[in-house]
Amino acid sequence: MEEFKPKRKNTAQPAQNGQSAPHTRKPRTPKPQGENAANAQHKPRRPRPAPPATAEQNAAAQSIPAPRPRRPRQNQNGAAPQNGQAAAPRPQGQRRGRRPKSPEHLEMTTPAIPMHICPLGGLGEVGKNITLYECQGDMILVDCGLVFPDADMFGVDLVIPDFTYVLENRDRIKGLFITHGHEDHIGSLPYLLKKFNVPIYAAKLTIGLIKNKLEEHGLASSAIFHEIRPRQKVTLGCFTVDPIHVNHSIPDSLAFAIDCPAGVVIHTGDFKVDYTPLSGDAVTDLPTIAEYGRKGVLALLADSTNAERPGFTATEQTVAEGVRRLFAKAGKRRIIVATFASNIYRVQQIIDLAIESGRKVAVSGRSMVSNTEMARELGYLHAPDNVLITIDEINKYPPEKVVLITTGSQGEPLSALSRMAQASHRQVRVGPNDFIIISARPIPGNEKTVTKVVNGLLTLGAEVIYENMYDTHVSGHACQEEQKLMLTLAHPQFFLPVHGEFKQLKRHAETAEHLGYIPKQNIYIAENGQNIRLSADGMTVENTVTAGAVMVDGYGVGDVGNVVLRDRHHLSEDGIIIVTAAIDGSNGQVLSGPDLVSRGFVYVRESEELMEGARTQVEMALDRSLADNLHDWASVKARVREALSSYIYRRTKRSPMILPILLEV
């Protein structure tokens, strides 16, 4: 019979004098030795009797390979212990090596690949759109537009983006993608291509419009074009660009899904959602937007032009019905329609209505003529040959048989409609037998010039339909509900409103915030020139690059800056006074003069007393300079300018520009 053994008692002494009792370690179970040591990680359980194995199990067991023997611990010199030699102890603080992390775990801990978005125009303004995308050293551009000058930009013809940053990175830019053919998206291309012949990727009609523009600058033959179509992806460097069809006021309008290692960015361009577009067009490709949204969109850059308008943008079919009613109202009068030269949809509508009413169609305006011919050649504009006539033939037909399509809907000073309003057009004389439709909404800042043209036409006796009097124009930009639809389908992680003044960008950002699923910190209103670093980990503004406005005046590009504009503004307000005098270079004596010439300040013959007093002030300033033995001509001119300016302001409260010219003899 087995002998009974009592349990081991705790022999530790109780704590004395407040000291803690010593800890008694529980005796450890000896580690198994031999070949079972590798498998003894836990306390062994009592084995259960196994059922007898079948013949199939015995055969399978024979095919199982033997377990791999455990690799012995190495000594400090890297050699394994020999013949019972103990392995070198592990240095204090050194942990046992772990298995390498799985690829999935490494992907979770590795920082996300970033990309950079750098808008060089189109933010805080309507026009001058151009955006640069960069990822892993590769770059692409989207759009290259212009903006028309403000009223205070005296003499300036166009305003284009500053291409400094683009030219600095010309070796990294793989191509330029164009969303559509409006001036605010293609207008600056001639000025960029003169310095950097970047390959252009655009739709068929857009390429035609660009070529017409480049012909004027002699660049059409050297430009590199690549025609793209919706859903035909283009890969440049690490970028894959997927063109997506959208509705706008011009055919072949595209949004771009830009895929790169950092993620997918959707750049909408100008868009709206027209569920009943004109024949030959399709609805905005919402399923593709939604498909990208399900897969995951890193950022959305969306059109903000109509962000302040609730609801949906009206369909182009509304214009067709409105203009049809106006054609009936015109009766037996001649119809003149002014619209944008690039608005091919509107031109087609007018041609169709002219055919219905039995009228011939003539086209006026250089850009309108060239765009119409190009659109017919490419198949975007359909007009029978027996309907179209030249501008010189309109007087051969009675007024009720003629429709004239012309440029000048924005009141441009040299446009055909402006010349008609001034009675200076060579072929067209406007009178009471004319019914004029301005089928466009004034661009902000052009209201005064449009009003001037309308007043001139009304003075000549014509009836003029303009602005919102009838349904003669609908916007090509999305209103709030369409913007919500785009945001919801794309479901981006980050949102950057683009294309609009700050108030429009702000309202678009508020719309996105109110949807609720884009965190406020992920919505950002950027500024031109900000270099935005974007990744799945977050969004930051790293720095700013050169971006601004370059003014084009005639053949001069960039030679009109803020200083020149300030001088022009000064001249426009107070005029100029030119002071000339001949001075002996040896002794400083005045040999002739001083003479004063006024332009834009006062009429000299009616202000002889004022001009005589001004001449006396100049003589006194020259005498003081001679008395002080002052021969620094710059200092002498400064004294003359200060003395004359002070005198004129005391007498007239005006500050004309004063230009002293001293001739040393």
XYZ file of C-alpha atoms in Angstrom:
665
model
C 0.000 0.000 0.000
C 1.337 3.426 -0.971
C 2.678 5.524 1.909
C 0.759 8.699 2.764
C 2.778 11.951 2.535
C 1.471 15.173 4.076
C 1.479 18.446 2.131
C 4.521 20.688 2.475
C 4.017 23.483 4.941
C 5.152 27.063 4.581
C 8.237 27.287 6.770
C 8.740 31.023 6.276
C 9.012 33.014 9.489
C 6.415 35.671 10.143
C 7.379 39.297 9.657
C 9.238 40.839 12.533
C 9.194 44.514 13.509
C 7.133 45.662 10.535
C 9.219 43.840 7.976
C 7.435 41.987 5.200
C 7.550 38.257 5.199
C 10.059 36.740 2.817
C 8.537 35.320 -0.360
C 8.806 31.589 -0.721
C 8.964 30.467 -4.350
C 6.815 27.527 -5.309
C 8.970 24.602 -6.350
C 9.235 24.430 -10.170
C 8.497 21.323 -12.093
C 11.678 20.012 -13.694
C 11.830 20.619 -17.435
C 11.619 17.499 -19.528
C 14.835 16.451 -21.169
C 15.581 14.909 -24.483
C 13.510 15.000 -27.637
C 10.318 15.890 -25.718
C 11.757 19.207 -24.538
C 10.748 21.024 -27.724
C 7.112 20.103 -27.299
C 6.814 20.721 -23.587
C 5.518 24.313 -23.617
C 2.638 23.708 -21.220
C 1.938 21.392 -18.304
C 1.106 18.028 -19.845
C -2.404 16.766 -19.482
C -3.284 13.224 -18.496
C -3.368 11.277 -21.780
C -6.596 9.780 -22.893
C -6.672 6.356 -24.470
C -6.868 6.747 -28.228
C -9.258 4.641 -30.290
C -7.660 1.988 -32.441
C -6.444 3.415 -35.763
C -7.891 2.280 -39.045
C -5.846 1.019 -41.960
C -6.339 4.333 -43.822
C -5.110 6.372 -40.833
C -2.033 4.148 -40.490
C -1.227 4.670 -44.174
C -1.662 8.458 -43.839
C 0.528 8.593 -40.766
C 3.385 7.034 -42.671
C 3.313 9.903 -45.208
C 3.544 12.703 -42.596
C 7.101 14.101 -42.465
C 8.976 14.048 -39.209
C 8.911 17.284 -37.175
C 11.784 19.681 -37.819
C 14.309 19.587 -34.935
C 14.612 22.758 -32.907
C 17.526 24.958 -33.855
C 20.022 25.142 -31.004
C 20.886 28.491 -29.481
C 24.138 29.875 -30.816
C 27.111 31.129 -28.848
C 28.318 34.697 -29.042
C 30.639 33.770 -31.901
C 27.681 32.432 -33.870
C 28.614 28.697 -33.495
C 26.271 26.075 -32.090
C 27.284 24.393 -28.783
C 29.130 21.108 -29.219
C 28.674 17.787 -27.312
C 26.731 19.000 -24.344
C 28.453 22.372 -24.173
C 26.073 24.969 -22.676
C 24.836 27.710 -24.923
C 26.093 31.207 -24.256
C 23.798 33.119 -21.940
C 21.599 35.782 -23.595
C 22.921 39.306 -22.817
C 20.958 41.129 -20.179
C 18.064 43.126 -21.639
C 18.127 41.320 -24.970
C 14.760 39.838 -25.958
C 14.156 36.604 -27.716
C 13.840 37.118 -31.488
C 10.296 37.346 -32.849
C 8.809 36.138 -36.050
C 8.798 38.694 -38.874
C 5.542 40.648 -39.171
C 3.034 39.581 -41.774
C 2.689 41.721 -44.938
C -0.795 42.786 -43.816
C 0.586 44.073 -40.538
C 3.413 45.932 -42.265
C 0.874 47.594 -44.590
C -1.074 48.846 -41.605
C 1.944 50.408 -39.946
C 3.671 51.822 -43.055
C 2.879 55.536 -43.684
C 0.516 56.076 -46.611
C 2.010 57.250 -49.905
C 1.356 61.003 -50.305
C 0.484 63.105 -53.319
C 0.542 66.860 -53.808
C -2.207 69.037 -55.263
C -1.174 72.543 -56.212
C -3.882 74.858 -57.639
C -2.220 77.633 -59.632
C -5.498 79.373 -60.533
C -9.256 79.126 -60.291
C -9.593 79.622 -56.535
C -11.127 82.845 -55.271
C -11.957 83.764 -58.871
C -14.066 82.607 -61.806
C -11.609 81.598 -64.508
C -7.858 81.061 -64.914
C -8.265 77.383 -63.967
C -5.093 75.300 -63.745
C -4.184 72.580 -61.232
C -0.963 70.575 -60.867
C -0.927 67.033 -59.439
C 2.281 65.356 -58.215
C 2.994 61.849 -56.895
C 6.307 60.004 -56.556
C 8.079 62.571 -58.724
C 5.604 62.490 -61.629
C 3.369 65.465 -62.444
C 0.324 66.179 -64.604
C -1.654 69.376 -65.258
C -5.411 69.789 -65.526
C -6.715 72.758 -67.584
C -4.985 75.976 -68.577
C -7.453 78.876 -68.664
C -7.594 82.644 -68.525
C -9.790 85.317 -66.985
C -10.909 88.578 -68.519
C -9.597 91.787 -66.928
C -11.452 93.798 -64.327
C -12.577 97.341 -64.975
C -9.568 98.760 -63.087
C -7.039 96.898 -65.270
C -6.679 99.699 -67.785
C -5.510 98.549 -71.201
C -5.105 94.898 -70.187
C -6.504 92.396 -72.704
C -6.256 89.102 -70.802
C -5.099 87.730 -67.461
C -3.331 84.351 -67.461
C -1.774 82.224 -64.694
C 1.824 82.567 -63.609
C 3.623 79.566 -65.172
C 6.812 79.894 -63.101
C 6.266 76.726 -61.058
C 5.187 74.778 -64.149
C 8.335 75.754 -66.049
C 10.527 74.927 -63.056
C 9.168 71.363 -63.173
C 8.827 70.927 -66.929
C 10.996 67.774 -66.893
C 8.607 66.060 -64.472
C 5.292 67.026 -66.131
C 4.000 64.146 -68.244
C 0.983 65.812 -69.852
C -1.836 68.351 -69.715
C -5.470 67.183 -69.496
C -8.291 69.531 -70.573
C -11.815 69.144 -69.179
C -13.621 71.148 -71.907
C -13.188 73.912 -74.454
C -14.244 77.112 -72.688
C -11.859 80.053 -72.475
C -11.484 79.809 -68.710
C -10.047 76.313 -69.238
C -8.061 76.582 -72.508
C -7.445 80.318 -73.017
C -3.859 80.393 -71.680
C -2.584 77.458 -73.726
C -0.876 79.591 -76.423
C 1.164 81.418 -73.783
C 2.217 78.162 -72.088
C 3.039 76.317 -75.313
C 5.361 79.119 -76.402
C 7.577 78.167 -73.449
C 6.767 74.497 -72.863
C 5.344 72.237 -75.579
C 3.561 69.888 -73.187
C 1.468 67.024 -74.683
C -2.254 67.840 -74.563
C -4.917 65.221 -73.790
C -8.452 66.336 -74.666
C -11.682 65.262 -76.336
C -12.293 65.684 -80.059
C -14.242 68.952 -80.000
C -11.952 70.433 -77.355
C -8.933 69.750 -79.559
C -10.697 71.503 -82.445
C -11.344 74.598 -80.328
C -7.744 74.617 -79.103
C -6.395 74.361 -82.653
C -8.478 77.360 -83.718
C -6.937 79.345 -80.890
C -3.395 78.187 -81.642
C -3.745 79.133 -85.321
C -3.766 82.793 -84.299
C -0.383 82.315 -82.592
C 1.186 80.052 -85.221
C 1.404 77.094 -82.819
C -1.180 74.668 -84.230
C 1.335 72.643 -86.264
C 3.826 72.159 -83.421
C 1.363 71.275 -80.652
C 1.136 67.621 -79.556
C -2.448 66.367 -79.259
C -3.818 63.078 -77.954
C -7.558 62.536 -78.380
C -9.263 60.915 -75.388
C -12.747 59.515 -74.902
C -14.824 58.718 -71.824
C -13.734 55.541 -69.996
C -10.560 55.147 -72.070
C -7.870 55.371 -69.432
C -4.533 57.084 -70.027
C -1.418 56.148 -68.028
C 1.375 58.709 -67.635
C 4.079 57.851 -65.124
C 2.429 56.722 -61.907
C -0.864 58.395 -62.889
C -3.791 56.662 -64.581
C -6.432 59.162 -65.707
C -9.977 57.963 -66.431
C -12.104 60.500 -68.410
C -15.739 60.588 -67.249
C -18.520 62.207 -69.306
C -20.380 65.117 -67.643
C -23.055 67.556 -68.799
C -22.101 71.179 -69.392
C -23.020 73.931 -71.837
C -20.553 72.547 -74.388
C -20.173 69.024 -75.807
C -17.287 66.715 -74.885
C -17.076 67.931 -71.302
C -15.137 65.603 -69.010
C -14.376 64.957 -65.384
C -11.212 63.050 -64.502
C -10.668 60.214 -62.030
C -6.951 60.507 -61.309
C -5.544 57.260 -59.889
C -2.065 57.123 -58.382
C -0.310 55.197 -55.572
C -1.730 57.681 -53.044
C -5.339 56.965 -54.054
C -8.027 58.229 -56.419
C -8.835 61.938 -56.839
C -11.907 62.997 -58.826
C -11.616 66.367 -60.580
C -15.088 67.270 -61.878
C -14.303 70.262 -64.096
C -17.444 72.267 -64.916
C -20.480 70.022 -64.647
C -24.196 69.750 -64.068
C -26.662 66.861 -64.115
C -29.074 67.240 -67.045
C -31.519 64.330 -67.132
C -32.980 65.500 -70.470
C -29.938 66.665 -72.433
C -30.062 67.700 -76.042
C -30.042 65.000 -78.697
C -26.688 63.369 -79.218
C -25.540 63.867 -75.629
C -25.737 61.602 -72.599
C -26.483 62.187 -68.935
C -23.561 62.780 -66.602
C -21.958 59.378 -65.957
C -23.154 59.021 -62.374
C -22.691 55.202 -62.255
C -18.954 55.567 -62.822
C -18.725 58.214 -60.097
C -20.609 55.859 -57.769
C -18.338 52.962 -58.715
C -15.275 54.940 -57.691
C -17.080 55.986 -54.523
C -17.649 52.344 -53.537
C -13.993 51.502 -54.165
C -12.784 54.538 -52.227
C -12.046 58.123 -53.279
C -9.242 59.965 -51.524
C -10.347 63.488 -52.523
C -12.953 65.306 -54.598
C -12.313 68.652 -56.309
C -15.702 69.927 -57.506
C -17.127 72.933 -59.378
C -18.496 75.627 -57.012
C -19.871 78.231 -59.447
C -23.544 77.775 -58.484
C -22.952 76.772 -54.860
C -25.210 79.616 -53.675
C -28.198 78.479 -55.750
C -30.575 75.895 -54.270
C -32.228 73.126 -56.217
C -31.217 71.826 -59.650
C -29.952 73.604 -62.760
C -32.558 73.821 -65.514
C -32.211 71.573 -68.537
C -31.103 72.835 -71.943
C -34.566 71.853 -73.225
C -35.898 74.899 -71.356
C -33.903 77.201 -73.626
C -35.225 75.507 -76.758
C -38.829 76.183 -75.726
C -38.083 79.727 -74.599
C -36.295 80.682 -77.820
C -39.067 79.023 -79.881
C -41.608 81.379 -78.288
C -39.359 84.349 -79.008
C -39.040 83.346 -82.658
C -42.816 83.455 -82.881
C -42.889 86.830 -81.098
C -40.369 88.304 -83.537
C -42.921 88.062 -86.343
C -41.554 89.569 -89.528
C -38.550 91.216 -87.938
C -34.946 90.107 -88.398
C -33.670 87.988 -85.480
C -30.171 88.554 -84.072
C -28.982 86.137 -81.378
C -25.822 86.822 -79.348
C -24.188 83.945 -77.470
C -20.775 82.498 -76.630
C -18.798 81.375 -79.668
C -18.024 78.048 -77.971
C -21.652 77.294 -77.034
C -22.218 74.745 -79.787
C -25.442 73.502 -78.155
C -27.019 76.954 -78.358
C -25.917 77.462 -81.964
C -27.479 74.124 -82.915
C -30.739 75.082 -81.183
C -30.911 78.362 -83.104
C -30.212 76.642 -86.426
C -32.966 74.084 -85.760
C -35.467 76.820 -84.884
C -34.472 78.813 -87.973
C -35.184 75.771 -90.134
C -38.608 75.395 -88.461
C -39.496 79.018 -89.211
C -38.115 78.991 -92.759
C -35.232 81.398 -92.125
C -31.652 81.510 -93.392
C -28.781 81.582 -90.892
C -25.711 83.838 -91.030
C -22.820 83.914 -88.581
C -20.922 87.037 -87.493
C -17.780 87.391 -85.423
C -14.366 85.866 -86.129
C -14.439 83.305 -83.317
C -18.060 82.387 -84.049
C -17.277 81.765 -87.724
C -14.201 79.626 -87.029
C -15.867 77.580 -84.279
C -18.983 76.963 -86.375
C -16.956 75.722 -89.335
C -14.842 73.474 -87.113
C -17.878 71.995 -85.329
C -19.540 71.189 -88.676
C -16.398 69.469 -89.940
C -16.170 67.320 -86.792
C -19.864 66.431 -86.850
C -20.905 68.324 -83.709
C -22.993 70.858 -85.616
C -25.566 69.927 -88.241
C -26.835 72.516 -90.707
C -27.921 72.036 -94.339
C -25.891 73.967 -96.873
C -29.013 75.695 -98.216
C -29.706 77.184 -94.766
C -26.338 78.845 -94.099
C -25.508 82.123 -95.829
C -22.618 84.559 -95.459
C -22.813 87.832 -93.581
C -22.577 89.693 -96.899
C -25.769 88.003 -98.168
C -28.146 88.950 -95.347
C -29.339 92.106 -97.102
C -30.464 90.027 -100.083
C -33.262 88.477 -98.021
C -36.246 90.122 -96.323
C -35.914 90.560 -92.530
C -38.413 87.790 -91.724
C -36.202 85.284 -93.576
C -32.940 85.911 -91.689
C -31.411 84.824 -88.383
C -27.990 86.243 -87.456
C -25.876 84.465 -84.819
C -23.161 86.709 -83.412
C -20.649 87.178 -80.623
C -20.749 89.932 -78.016
C -23.034 88.532 -75.321
C -20.647 89.903 -72.669
C -20.411 93.368 -74.168
C -16.833 92.939 -75.380
C -15.776 96.283 -76.899
C -14.582 94.832 -80.229
C -17.288 92.172 -80.616
C -19.774 92.179 -83.485
C -22.747 93.066 -81.270
C -20.886 96.002 -79.695
C -20.098 97.375 -83.133
C -23.745 96.992 -84.102
C -24.766 98.953 -80.985
C -22.349 101.732 -81.988
C -23.612 101.697 -85.604
C -20.081 100.893 -86.779
C -20.616 97.376 -88.158
C -19.907 97.286 -91.894
C -22.571 94.761 -92.944
C -25.289 95.112 -90.289
C -27.325 98.224 -89.561
C -29.581 97.768 -86.544
C -32.987 99.416 -86.577
C -36.669 99.000 -85.636
C -36.944 95.887 -87.817
C -34.528 93.947 -85.583
C -35.402 91.592 -82.724
C -32.263 90.926 -80.646
C -31.849 88.062 -78.151
C -28.857 88.010 -75.782
C -28.686 84.315 -74.893
C -26.187 84.478 -72.045
C -25.923 85.676 -68.484
C -23.364 88.436 -67.796
C -20.172 87.186 -66.188
C -19.643 88.953 -62.831
C -17.936 92.244 -63.614
C -19.357 92.542 -67.142
C -22.754 93.916 -66.144
C -21.903 97.521 -67.038
C -20.528 96.705 -70.458
C -23.538 94.530 -71.275
C -25.879 97.310 -70.151
C -24.025 99.766 -72.369
C -24.528 97.529 -75.409
C -28.214 96.994 -74.586
C -28.758 100.749 -74.272
C -27.085 101.335 -77.612
C -29.277 98.761 -79.350
C -32.440 100.140 -77.761
C -31.474 103.653 -78.833
C -31.318 102.445 -82.445
C -34.935 101.260 -82.158
C -34.432 97.494 -81.829
C -36.253 95.306 -79.307
C -33.755 93.587 -77.021
C -34.337 90.465 -74.882
C -31.628 90.171 -72.242
C -30.782 88.494 -68.940
C -33.773 86.809 -67.250
C -36.579 88.376 -69.263
C -37.328 84.990 -70.862
C -35.873 81.476 -70.812
C -33.029 82.317 -73.170
C -30.170 80.871 -71.135
C -29.526 78.200 -68.523
C -26.378 77.705 -66.525
C -23.927 74.946 -67.283
C -22.961 74.551 -63.632
C -24.403 72.392 -60.868
C -26.627 73.876 -58.178
C -26.714 72.692 -54.568
C -28.732 69.494 -55.063
C -26.465 68.343 -57.890
C -23.426 69.158 -55.786
C -24.866 67.025 -52.979
C -25.412 64.184 -55.435
C -21.792 64.354 -56.583
C -20.523 64.422 -52.993
C -22.718 61.499 -51.980
C -21.802 59.276 -54.926
C -18.066 60.006 -54.770
C -18.052 59.774 -50.947
C -14.530 61.224 -50.671
C -12.297 61.156 -47.632
C -11.262 64.776 -48.314
C -13.100 67.564 -50.145
C -11.668 70.685 -51.808
C -14.167 73.055 -53.484
C -12.714 74.711 -56.609
C -13.723 77.022 -59.459
C -15.383 79.991 -57.813
C -15.037 83.113 -55.745
C -14.425 82.673 -52.030
C -18.096 83.076 -51.126
C -18.962 80.255 -53.525
C -16.175 78.017 -52.234
C -17.340 78.694 -48.679
C -20.956 77.792 -49.446
C -19.895 74.602 -51.229
C -17.817 73.611 -48.196
C -20.830 74.216 -45.941
C -22.972 72.012 -48.184
C -20.440 69.191 -47.852
C -20.239 69.657 -44.092
C -24.032 69.508 -43.677
C -24.153 66.136 -45.426
C -22.546 64.765 -42.298
C -20.186 62.052 -43.465
C -17.120 64.176 -44.340
C -15.424 65.434 -41.152
C -15.060 69.184 -40.996
C -11.288 68.902 -40.676
C -11.238 67.026 -44.005
C -12.897 69.915 -45.874
C -10.461 72.610 -46.934
C -10.825 75.851 -48.905
C -7.461 76.204 -50.592
C -5.771 79.244 -52.106
C -3.870 79.620 -55.342
C -0.259 78.561 -54.884
C -0.736 76.341 -51.837
C 1.100 73.018 -52.100
C -1.305 70.585 -50.428
C 0.085 67.246 -49.225
C -2.633 64.616 -49.267
C -2.667 60.976 -48.189
C -4.921 58.536 -46.383
C -3.175 59.635 -43.159
C -4.190 63.291 -43.458
C -3.972 66.596 -45.306
C -1.495 69.428 -44.723
C -0.291 72.521 -46.560
C 3.452 72.061 -46.919
C 4.383 75.382 -48.509
C 3.382 77.842 -51.191
C 4.689 78.125 -54.728
C 4.722 80.976 -57.210
C 1.189 81.612 -58.410
C -0.602 84.750 -59.451
C -1.839 86.774 -62.375
C 0.182 87.682 -65.464
C -1.363 90.429 -67.589
C -1.368 90.389 -71.363
C -1.441 93.750 -73.136
C -1.162 93.417 -76.907
C 1.961 91.371 -77.618
C 3.352 92.040 -74.171
C 3.057 89.201 -71.662
C 3.922 90.041 -68.087
C 5.386 93.481 -68.803
C 2.320 95.101 -67.244
C 2.540 94.620 -63.501
C 1.196 96.249 -60.397
C 3.419 99.310 -60.807
C 2.242 99.923 -64.373
C -1.397 99.384 -63.383
C -0.975 101.814 -60.508
C 0.439 104.434 -62.884
C -2.411 103.839 -65.335
C -4.913 104.176 -62.531
C -3.214 107.383 -61.431
C -3.305 108.764 -64.965
C -6.978 107.861 -65.352
C -7.912 109.808 -62.229
C -5.759 112.960 -62.259
C -3.786 113.103 -65.517
C -0.149 114.095 -65.932
C 2.018 117.232 -66.015
C 5.350 117.087 -67.840
C 8.033 119.626 -66.853
C 10.941 120.213 -69.253
C 14.004 122.439 -68.813
C 17.513 122.738 -70.306
C 20.309 123.255 -67.752
C 23.970 124.142 -68.187
C 25.905 121.176 -66.880
C 28.934 123.255 -65.815
C 27.241 125.798 -63.528
C 23.633 124.605 -63.143
C 22.103 127.675 -64.788
C 18.704 127.248 -66.509
C 19.240 127.856 -70.218
C 15.627 127.446 -71.356
C 12.309 126.724 -69.776
C 10.860 125.467 -67.639
C 7.915 124.497 -69.839
C 4.826 122.647 -68.586
C 2.650 120.268 -70.639
C -0.659 119.034 -69.210
C -2.551 115.918 -70.333
C -5.706 114.799 -68.588
C -5.302 117.389 -65.814
C -6.669 120.763 -66.907
C -7.274 122.541 -70.163
C -4.281 124.883 -70.296
C -5.958 127.737 -72.201
C -8.627 128.019 -69.513
C -6.174 127.689 -66.602
C -3.377 130.069 -67.549
C -3.129 131.554 -64.053
C -2.754 128.115 -62.477
C -0.120 127.024 -64.991
C 1.816 130.287 -64.603
C 1.940 129.792 -60.845
C 3.112 126.202 -61.394
C 5.919 127.441 -63.648
C 7.008 129.884 -60.933
C 7.181 127.021 -58.389
C 9.434 125.032 -60.703
C 11.771 128.026 -61.215
C 12.046 128.521 -57.463
C 12.874 124.859 -56.935
C 15.601 124.996 -59.581
C 17.062 128.200 -58.071
C 17.231 126.569 -54.616
C 19.040 123.596 -56.105
C 21.545 125.949 -57.774
C 22.076 127.835 -54.514
C 22.740 124.578 -52.676
C 25.241 123.588 -55.407
C 23.164 120.457 -56.022
C 24.239 118.605 -59.180
C 22.575 115.274 -58.469
C 19.884 115.347 -61.142
C 17.728 112.752 -59.369
C 17.628 114.986 -56.288
C 16.874 118.055 -58.405
C 13.940 116.237 -60.059
C 12.636 115.168 -56.648
C 12.656 118.805 -55.447
C 10.797 119.952 -58.553
C 8.239 117.168 -58.179
C 7.604 117.891 -54.479
C 7.285 121.658 -54.966
C 4.926 121.378 -57.941
C 2.806 118.637 -56.361
C 2.327 120.612 -53.154
C 1.318 123.744 -55.073
C -1.189 121.971 -57.342
C -2.834 120.102 -54.468
C -3.283 123.383 -52.508
C -4.939 124.994 -55.504
C -7.012 122.114 -56.944
C -7.097 119.230 -54.406
C -5.815 117.007 -57.197
C -2.649 114.929 -57.442
C -1.648 114.520 -61.080
C 1.396 112.515 -62.042
C 4.374 114.880 -62.367
C 7.193 113.931 -64.716
C 10.249 116.285 -64.690
C 12.591 116.038 -67.696
C 15.878 117.942 -67.263
C 18.206 118.169 -70.266
C 21.865 118.736 -69.402
C 23.662 120.867 -71.999
